[in-house]
Amino acid sequence: MPKSNSSNRYKMHVKKGDTVQVISGRDKGKVGEVLRAIPKTSKVIVKGVNIRTKHVKPRQEGESGQIATFEAPIHSSNVMLYSQKEKVASRICYTFTEDGRKVRMLKKTGEIID
């Protein structure tokens, strides 16, 4: 059976440490930092977004169980890079600096990210 196209690794427009805004879904409008990028599935984990709860069973004798919260991954197409200075989300384009480095630039503001 041939591999499906979605499982193929591809270059994502966001990296770890980027500030992004969620543009669709339950957490629409929230702004947070990318904690982890998962290129294999094209997903990202954003701080404070898509919070899930997990009931943790007690491991040792006498220890009580607890409810842990964690950020679940969301698809990278549902986030957009966010400019802290201009307070606006924007698409990105790739451009070259004078010294020939390829960098990411916000289309709306012209701000260079890397």
Short mmCIF file of C-alpha atoms in Angstrom, two decimals:
data_model
loop_
_atom_site.label_atom_id
_atom_site.label_comp_id
_atom_site.label_asym_id
_atom_site.label_seq_id
_atom_site.Cartn_x
_atom_site.Cartn_y
_atom_site.Cartn_z
CA MET A 1 0.00 0.00 0.00
CA PRO A 2 1.52 3.37 -0.98
CA LYS A 3 2.19 5.95 1.69
CA SER A 4 -0.33 8.74 1.97
CA ASN A 5 0.84 12.20 0.98
CA SER A 6 0.10 13.79 4.37
CA SER A 7 2.70 11.68 6.20
CA ASN A 8 5.52 13.00 4.02
CA ARG A 9 7.79 15.45 5.81
CA TYR A 10 7.50 18.98 4.51
CA LYS A 11 8.89 22.41 5.29
CA MET A 12 6.71 24.30 7.73
CA HIS A 13 6.33 28.09 7.89
CA VAL A 14 6.68 28.08 11.69
CA LYS A 15 9.60 27.11 13.93
CA LYS A 16 10.11 26.53 17.63
CA GLY A 17 10.13 29.84 19.47
CA ASP A 18 7.94 31.73 16.97
CA THR A 19 5.01 33.81 18.21
CA VAL A 20 1.84 32.72 16.43
CA GLN A 21 -1.87 33.48 16.45
CA VAL A 22 -4.49 30.72 16.10
CA ILE A 23 -6.75 31.51 13.13
CA SER A 24 -9.34 28.74 13.40
CA GLY A 25 -10.93 26.32 15.83
CA ARG A 26 -11.91 26.52 19.48
CA ASP A 27 -8.91 28.69 20.46
CA LYS A 28 -9.28 31.18 17.57
CA GLY A 29 -7.59 34.51 18.28
CA LYS A 30 -5.21 33.23 20.97
CA VAL A 31 -1.57 34.23 20.71
CA GLY A 32 1.23 32.04 22.02
CA GLU A 33 4.74 30.75 21.49
CA VAL A 34 5.50 27.57 19.54
CA LEU A 35 6.93 25.13 22.10
CA ARG A 36 7.51 22.32 19.62
CA ALA A 37 7.19 21.79 15.88
CA ILE A 38 6.39 18.32 14.53
CA PRO A 39 7.19 18.38 10.78
CA LYS A 40 6.36 14.69 10.29
CA THR A 41 2.66 15.34 10.92
CA SER A 42 2.86 19.09 10.17
CA LYS A 43 1.66 20.00 13.66
CA VAL A 44 2.76 22.48 16.31
CA ILE A 45 2.35 22.72 20.07
CA VAL A 46 1.51 26.28 21.13
CA LYS A 47 1.78 27.51 24.73
CA GLY A 48 -1.68 27.93 26.30
CA VAL A 49 -3.55 26.67 23.23
CA ASN A 50 -5.58 23.44 22.84
CA ILE A 51 -5.37 22.57 26.55
CA ARG A 52 -6.39 19.00 27.34
CA THR A 53 -6.79 17.27 30.69
CA LYS A 54 -5.42 13.85 31.53
CA HIS A 55 -6.42 11.85 34.57
CA VAL A 56 -3.24 10.39 36.08
CA LYS A 57 -3.60 7.27 38.20
CA PRO A 58 -1.69 7.08 41.47
CA ARG A 59 1.62 5.25 40.95
CA GLN A 60 2.80 4.61 44.53
CA GLU A 61 0.88 3.35 47.52
CA GLY A 62 -0.78 6.22 49.38
CA GLU A 63 -0.25 8.68 46.51
CA SER A 64 -3.40 10.39 45.24
CA GLY A 65 -4.33 10.57 41.59
CA GLN A 66 -4.45 13.92 39.84
CA ILE A 67 -5.71 15.72 36.78
CA ALA A 68 -2.82 16.97 34.65
CA THR A 69 -3.28 19.58 31.91
CA PHE A 70 -1.17 19.66 28.77
CA GLU A 71 -1.09 21.34 25.36
CA ALA A 72 -2.13 19.04 22.52
CA PRO A 73 -0.74 19.60 19.00
CA ILE A 74 -2.71 21.58 16.42
CA HIS A 75 -2.19 21.63 12.66
CA SER A 76 0.31 24.21 11.40
CA SER A 77 -2.21 25.50 8.84
CA ASN A 78 -4.35 26.78 11.72
CA VAL A 79 -1.68 29.17 12.98
CA MET A 80 -0.30 32.38 11.52
CA LEU A 81 2.87 34.21 12.44
CA TYR A 82 2.20 37.17 14.73
CA SER A 83 4.07 40.46 15.02
CA GLN A 84 4.47 41.60 18.63
CA LYS A 85 5.36 45.19 17.57
CA GLU A 86 2.44 45.74 15.18
CA LYS A 87 0.01 43.38 17.00
CA VAL A 88 -1.03 41.81 13.71
CA ALA A 89 -0.97 38.30 12.20
CA SER A 90 0.50 37.95 8.74
CA ARG A 91 1.42 35.50 6.03
CA ILE A 92 5.11 35.05 5.34
CA CYS A 93 7.38 35.18 2.35
CA TYR A 94 10.97 34.12 1.95
CA THR A 95 13.51 36.75 0.97
CA PHE A 96 17.27 37.24 0.94
CA THR A 97 19.26 39.72 3.03
CA GLU A 98 22.17 41.76 1.68
CA ASP A 99 24.63 39.10 2.90
CA GLY A 100 22.72 36.42 0.96
CA ARG A 101 20.95 34.70 3.86
CA LYS A 102 17.45 33.36 3.20
CA VAL A 103 15.09 34.78 5.85
CA ARG A 104 11.37 34.76 6.61
CA MET A 105 9.57 38.09 6.32
CA LEU A 106 6.05 39.08 7.34
CA LYS A 107 4.08 40.26 4.29
CA LYS A 108 1.95 42.83 6.11
CA THR A 109 4.69 44.60 8.06
CA GLY A 110 7.89 43.73 6.19
CA GLU A 111 9.37 42.62 9.51
CA ILE A 112 12.16 40.03 9.27
CA ILE A 113 11.76 37.14 11.71
CA ASP A 114 15.00 35.11 11.73
#
